[in-house]
Coordinates of C-alpha atoms in Angstrom, one line a residue:
M1 CA 11.0 23.8 86.3
A2 CA 7.6 23.8 84.8
S3 CA 7.2 22.6 81.3
P4 CA 6.3 25.2 78.7
T5 CA 2.9 25.1 77.2
Y6 CA 1.9 26.0 73.7
Q7 CA -1.4 27.3 72.7
P8 CA -2.9 25.9 69.5
R9 CA -3.3 28.3 66.6
V10 CA -7.0 29.0 66.0
N11 CA -8.3 29.2 62.5
T12 CA -10.2 32.4 62.3
S13 CA -10.6 32.4 58.5
G14 CA -13.7 30.2 58.6
N15 CA -12.2 28.0 55.9
G16 CA -11.5 24.9 58.0
W17 CA -8.7 23.7 55.5
R18 CA -6.0 26.4 55.9
N19 CA -4.7 28.7 58.6
P20 CA -4.3 32.4 58.0
P21 CA -1.0 33.3 56.3
I22 CA 1.8 34.5 58.5
G23 CA 2.3 38.2 58.2
G24 CA -1.0 38.6 56.5
A25 CA -3.3 41.5 56.7
G26 CA -4.0 42.6 60.2
T27 CA -0.9 40.9 61.7
G28 CA 1.5 43.7 61.0
G29 CA 4.1 41.3 59.5
S30 CA 6.2 41.9 56.4
R31 CA 5.4 40.6 52.9
L32 CA 6.5 37.1 52.1
S33 CA 9.1 36.8 49.3
H34 CA 6.9 34.7 47.0
Q35 CA 4.0 37.2 47.1
P36 CA 3.9 40.0 44.5
R37 CA 4.3 43.6 45.4
P38 CA 1.3 45.8 45.1
D39 CA 2.8 47.6 42.1
E40 CA 3.4 44.2 40.3
E41 CA -0.3 43.3 40.8
Q42 CA -1.4 46.5 39.2
S43 CA 1.0 46.2 36.2
G44 CA 0.5 42.5 35.5
P45 CA -0.9 41.2 32.2
T46 CA -4.6 41.2 31.8
G47 CA -6.6 38.1 31.0
P48 CA -8.0 35.1 32.8
K49 CA -6.3 34.5 36.1
P50 CA -5.2 31.0 37.1
R51 CA -7.4 29.1 39.5
P52 CA -5.5 27.7 42.5
G53 CA -4.2 24.3 41.6
F54 CA -5.7 24.2 38.1
G55 CA -3.7 26.7 36.0
L56 CA -5.3 28.6 33.1
R57 CA -8.6 27.7 31.7
G58 CA -8.6 25.9 28.4
P59 CA -10.5 27.0 25.3
R60 CA -14.2 27.0 25.8
R61 CA -15.8 25.3 22.8
S62 CA -18.9 23.4 22.3
P63 CA -18.3 19.6 22.0
H64 CA -18.7 18.2 18.5
V65 CA -21.7 16.0 18.6
L66 CA -23.5 14.1 15.8
T67 CA -27.1 13.2 16.1
A68 CA -28.2 9.6 15.4
E69 CA -30.0 10.8 12.2
S70 CA -26.8 12.3 10.7
L71 CA -24.7 9.1 11.1
A72 CA -26.2 7.6 8.0
S73 CA -24.6 10.5 5.9
L74 CA -21.1 9.4 6.9
T75 CA -19.4 7.3 4.2
L76 CA -15.9 5.9 3.7
P77 CA -15.0 5.2 0.1
V78 CA -13.2 1.9 -0.1
G79 CA -12.2 0.3 -3.4
D80 CA -10.1 -2.6 -4.5
D81 CA -6.5 -2.8 -3.3
G82 CA -3.6 -3.9 -5.5
V83 CA -1.5 -2.6 -8.4
I84 CA -2.8 0.0 -10.8
I85 CA -2.1 -1.6 -14.2
G86 CA -3.8 1.1 -16.4
I87 CA -7.2 2.4 -17.3
D88 CA -10.3 0.6 -18.5
P89 CA -12.4 1.5 -21.5
Q90 CA -14.4 3.9 -19.2
N91 CA -11.1 5.7 -18.5
Q92 CA -11.2 4.5 -14.9
P93 CA -8.2 3.1 -13.0
A94 CA -7.8 -0.6 -13.4
V95 CA -6.5 -2.3 -10.3
L96 CA -5.1 -5.8 -10.2
S97 CA -4.8 -7.7 -7.0
L98 CA -1.6 -9.6 -7.5
L99 CA -0.8 -10.5 -3.9
R100 CA -3.5 -12.3 -1.9
P101 CA -3.8 -14.5 1.2
A102 CA -4.6 -17.3 -1.2
P103 CA -2.3 -18.8 -3.8
L104 CA -2.4 -17.0 -7.2
E105 CA -1.0 -18.2 -10.5
I106 CA -0.7 -15.7 -13.4
A107 CA 0.2 -16.3 -17.0
L108 CA 1.2 -13.3 -19.1
V109 CA 1.4 -13.8 -22.9
G110 CA 3.4 -10.7 -23.8
S111 CA 6.6 -8.8 -23.5
M112 CA 9.2 -8.5 -20.9
W113 CA 8.5 -4.8 -20.9
M114 CA 5.0 -5.4 -19.6
A115 CA 6.3 -7.8 -17.0
Q116 CA 8.8 -5.3 -15.8
V117 CA 6.2 -2.6 -15.5
L118 CA 4.1 -4.9 -13.4
A119 CA 7.1 -5.7 -11.3
L120 CA 8.0 -2.1 -10.7
R121 CA 4.4 -1.2 -9.7
T122 CA 4.3 -4.2 -7.4
V123 CA 7.4 -3.0 -5.6
A124 CA 5.8 0.4 -5.2
T125 CA 3.1 -1.3 -3.1
G126 CA 5.7 -2.5 -0.6
A127 CA 6.1 -6.1 -1.9
R128 CA 9.2 -8.0 -2.9
V129 CA 9.8 -9.3 -6.4
A130 CA 12.0 -12.4 -7.2
V131 CA 12.8 -12.9 -10.9
E132 CA 13.9 -16.3 -12.2
T133 CA 15.1 -15.7 -15.8
A134 CA 17.2 -17.0 -18.6
R135 CA 18.3 -13.4 -19.4
P136 CA 19.5 -11.9 -16.1
P137 CA 21.3 -8.9 -17.7
A138 CA 17.9 -7.7 -19.2
W139 CA 16.5 -7.6 -15.6
G140 CA 19.6 -6.3 -13.8
Q141 CA 19.1 -2.6 -14.6
M142 CA 15.5 -2.6 -13.5
A143 CA 16.4 -4.5 -10.3
Q144 CA 19.0 -1.9 -9.4
A145 CA 16.7 1.0 -10.1
A146 CA 13.7 -0.4 -8.2
G147 CA 13.2 0.3 -4.5
G148 CA 15.3 3.5 -4.3
G149 CA 18.5 1.6 -3.3
Q150 CA 16.8 -1.1 -1.3
Q151 CA 17.0 -4.7 -2.4
C152 CA 13.4 -5.1 -3.4
V153 CA 14.0 -7.0 -6.7
S154 CA 16.3 -10.0 -6.8
V155 CA 17.4 -11.7 -10.0
H156 CA 18.2 -15.4 -10.1
E157 CA 19.4 -17.8 -12.8
V158 CA 17.1 -20.6 -13.9
R159 CA 16.7 -23.2 -11.2
Q160 CA 18.8 -21.1 -8.8
I161 CA 15.9 -19.4 -6.9
A162 CA 15.6 -20.1 -3.2
P163 CA 12.5 -20.0 -1.0
Q164 CA 11.4 -16.4 -0.4
G165 CA 9.6 -16.7 2.9
P166 CA 6.5 -14.7 2.1
S167 CA 4.2 -13.3 4.8
V168 CA 1.4 -10.9 5.2
S169 CA 3.9 -8.2 6.0
S170 CA 6.3 -9.1 3.3
P171 CA 4.4 -10.5 0.2
V172 CA 6.4 -11.8 -2.8
L173 CA 5.7 -11.8 -6.5
V174 CA 7.8 -14.5 -8.3
V175 CA 8.3 -13.6 -12.0
R176 CA 9.4 -16.5 -14.3
D177 CA 10.8 -15.3 -17.6
M178 CA 12.2 -18.3 -19.4
G179 CA 10.8 -18.4 -22.9
A180 CA 7.8 -20.2 -24.3
R181 CA 8.9 -23.6 -22.7
P182 CA 9.6 -22.7 -19.1
P183 CA 10.8 -25.6 -16.9
R184 CA 8.9 -26.9 -13.9
N185 CA 8.3 -24.2 -11.3
Q186 CA 10.4 -24.6 -8.1
L187 CA 8.4 -22.1 -6.1
A188 CA 4.7 -22.9 -6.3
P189 CA 2.1 -20.3 -5.5
S190 CA 1.3 -20.0 -1.8
P191 CA -0.4 -17.5 0.5
W192 CA 1.1 -14.1 -0.1
Q193 CA 3.3 -15.5 -2.9
S194 CA 2.0 -15.2 -6.4
V195 CA 3.7 -16.6 -9.5
L196 CA 3.7 -14.7 -12.8
T197 CA 4.9 -16.7 -15.8
V198 CA 5.9 -14.7 -18.9
L199 CA 5.3 -16.3 -22.3
P200 CA 6.5 -14.4 -25.4
F201 CA 4.1 -16.5 -27.5
L202 CA 2.1 -19.6 -27.2
G203 CA 4.1 -22.8 -27.1
P204 CA 3.3 -26.5 -26.9
R205 CA 2.7 -26.3 -23.1
S206 CA 0.9 -22.9 -23.2
P207 CA -2.7 -24.3 -23.4
Q208 CA -2.1 -26.3 -20.3
M209 CA -0.6 -23.3 -18.4
L210 CA -3.4 -21.0 -19.5
S211 CA -6.1 -23.5 -18.3
R212 CA -4.4 -23.9 -15.0
A213 CA -3.8 -20.2 -14.3
D214 CA -6.1 -18.2 -12.1
L215 CA -5.4 -15.0 -14.1
V216 CA -4.3 -14.5 -17.7
G217 CA -2.9 -11.4 -19.3
L218 CA -2.8 -11.1 -23.1
Q219 CA -1.1 -8.7 -25.3
R220 CA -1.5 -8.7 -29.1
L221 CA -1.7 -12.2 -30.5
S222 CA -1.7 -13.7 -33.9
P223 CA -5.0 -14.8 -35.3
E224 CA -4.1 -18.5 -34.8
E225 CA -3.1 -17.8 -31.2
A226 CA -6.3 -15.8 -30.6
E227 CA -8.4 -18.7 -31.7
V228 CA -6.6 -21.0 -29.2
V229 CA -6.9 -18.5 -26.3
T230 CA -10.6 -17.8 -27.1
R231 CA -11.3 -21.5 -26.9
I232 CA -9.3 -22.2 -23.7
M233 CA -10.5 -19.1 -21.8
R234 CA -14.0 -19.4 -23.2
L235 CA -14.1 -15.8 -24.4
P236 CA -16.8 -14.4 -26.6
E237 CA -15.9 -14.5 -30.3
Q238 CA -16.0 -10.7 -30.6
V239 CA -13.5 -10.4 -27.8
G240 CA -11.2 -12.9 -29.3
A241 CA -11.4 -11.1 -32.7
V242 CA -10.0 -8.0 -31.1
L243 CA -6.8 -9.6 -29.8
P244 CA -4.8 -9.5 -33.1
T245 CA -5.5 -5.7 -33.3
L246 CA -4.4 -4.6 -29.8
S247 CA -1.8 -1.8 -29.6
D248 CA 1.5 -2.3 -27.8
N249 CA 0.2 -1.0 -24.5
A250 CA -3.2 -2.6 -24.5
M251 CA -4.0 -5.9 -22.8
L252 CA -6.9 -8.2 -22.1
W253 CA -7.0 -9.6 -18.6
C254 CA -9.3 -12.5 -18.1
S255 CA -10.2 -15.1 -15.5
R256 CA -12.8 -17.8 -15.1
D257 CA -15.2 -15.0 -13.9
G258 CA -14.8 -12.4 -16.6
H259 CA -12.5 -10.3 -18.8
Q260 CA -11.4 -6.7 -19.0
F261 CA -9.5 -4.7 -21.6
V262 CA -6.8 -2.4 -20.0
M263 CA -4.6 0.3 -21.5
T264 CA -1.3 0.5 -19.6
Q265 CA 0.1 4.0 -19.6
P266 CA 3.8 4.1 -18.4
T267 CA 5.0 6.9 -16.2
E268 CA 7.9 9.2 -17.1
A269 CA 10.2 7.2 -14.8
E270 CA 9.1 3.9 -16.3
T271 CA 9.7 5.2 -19.8
N272 CA 13.1 6.5 -18.9
L273 CA 14.1 3.2 -17.4
L274 CA 12.3 0.7 -19.7
G275 CA 11.6 2.6 -22.9
G276 CA 8.3 2.8 -24.6
P277 CA 5.6 0.1 -24.7
R278 CA 6.3 -2.9 -27.0
R279 CA 4.9 -6.3 -27.8
M280 CA 8.2 -8.1 -28.4
D281 CA 11.6 -7.7 -26.7

């Protein structure tokens, strides 16, 4: 028996990539199931038709292009980062960088109220606060309210504070509240771990602490204390003369490079938790 032979199908469409569809026009065949009926083609939705293999066309918009001359008009406002501690005499926000990649030692001659406001605002920046204090009950309520239920503030007895493990992603502010004669610090300042020592008034060791501190915050002082601070911090005499007249929510922040008066305005939440501003607790 002779083997059957098959004639190759000839592409008559002139395309070169496809053969004519089976049952297409001129072949007398029936309509394929995936092809629309003529009445469906007439009643279909209007609009752009999809291109084979590409779908619908996307939106036609001109690209956003800047000329080289217009680049100079683009600006990005960048200011200091840190904790907003109040407003300056020009009614502008005063920002204090409490947490830095370099060790920072801070001395605050003032009230526990002011220290707690600073602690709450430091927690608001995403940092942790560890308090070493001789009066834990006075810090307990604030520690429970801070952080929205998270353990952001820890309170420790004197000499019972453990290493905090600071890092760039988890900076720590250590607050030492132990009266005018605090014992030796167990946690020294280190990168991303600043130490804030609260002094209710100037004691025998205070001049040495102030001279060693990188940053000093001063609430209202007595005239005798103001003279000592003016000499140690090398403040202008007219600035030192203002210290005995400060209101309860006013402070002078000074360092070796300069000084700045700041008015601390508590928020409603801070007032409900801590009460109003005060110089002594």
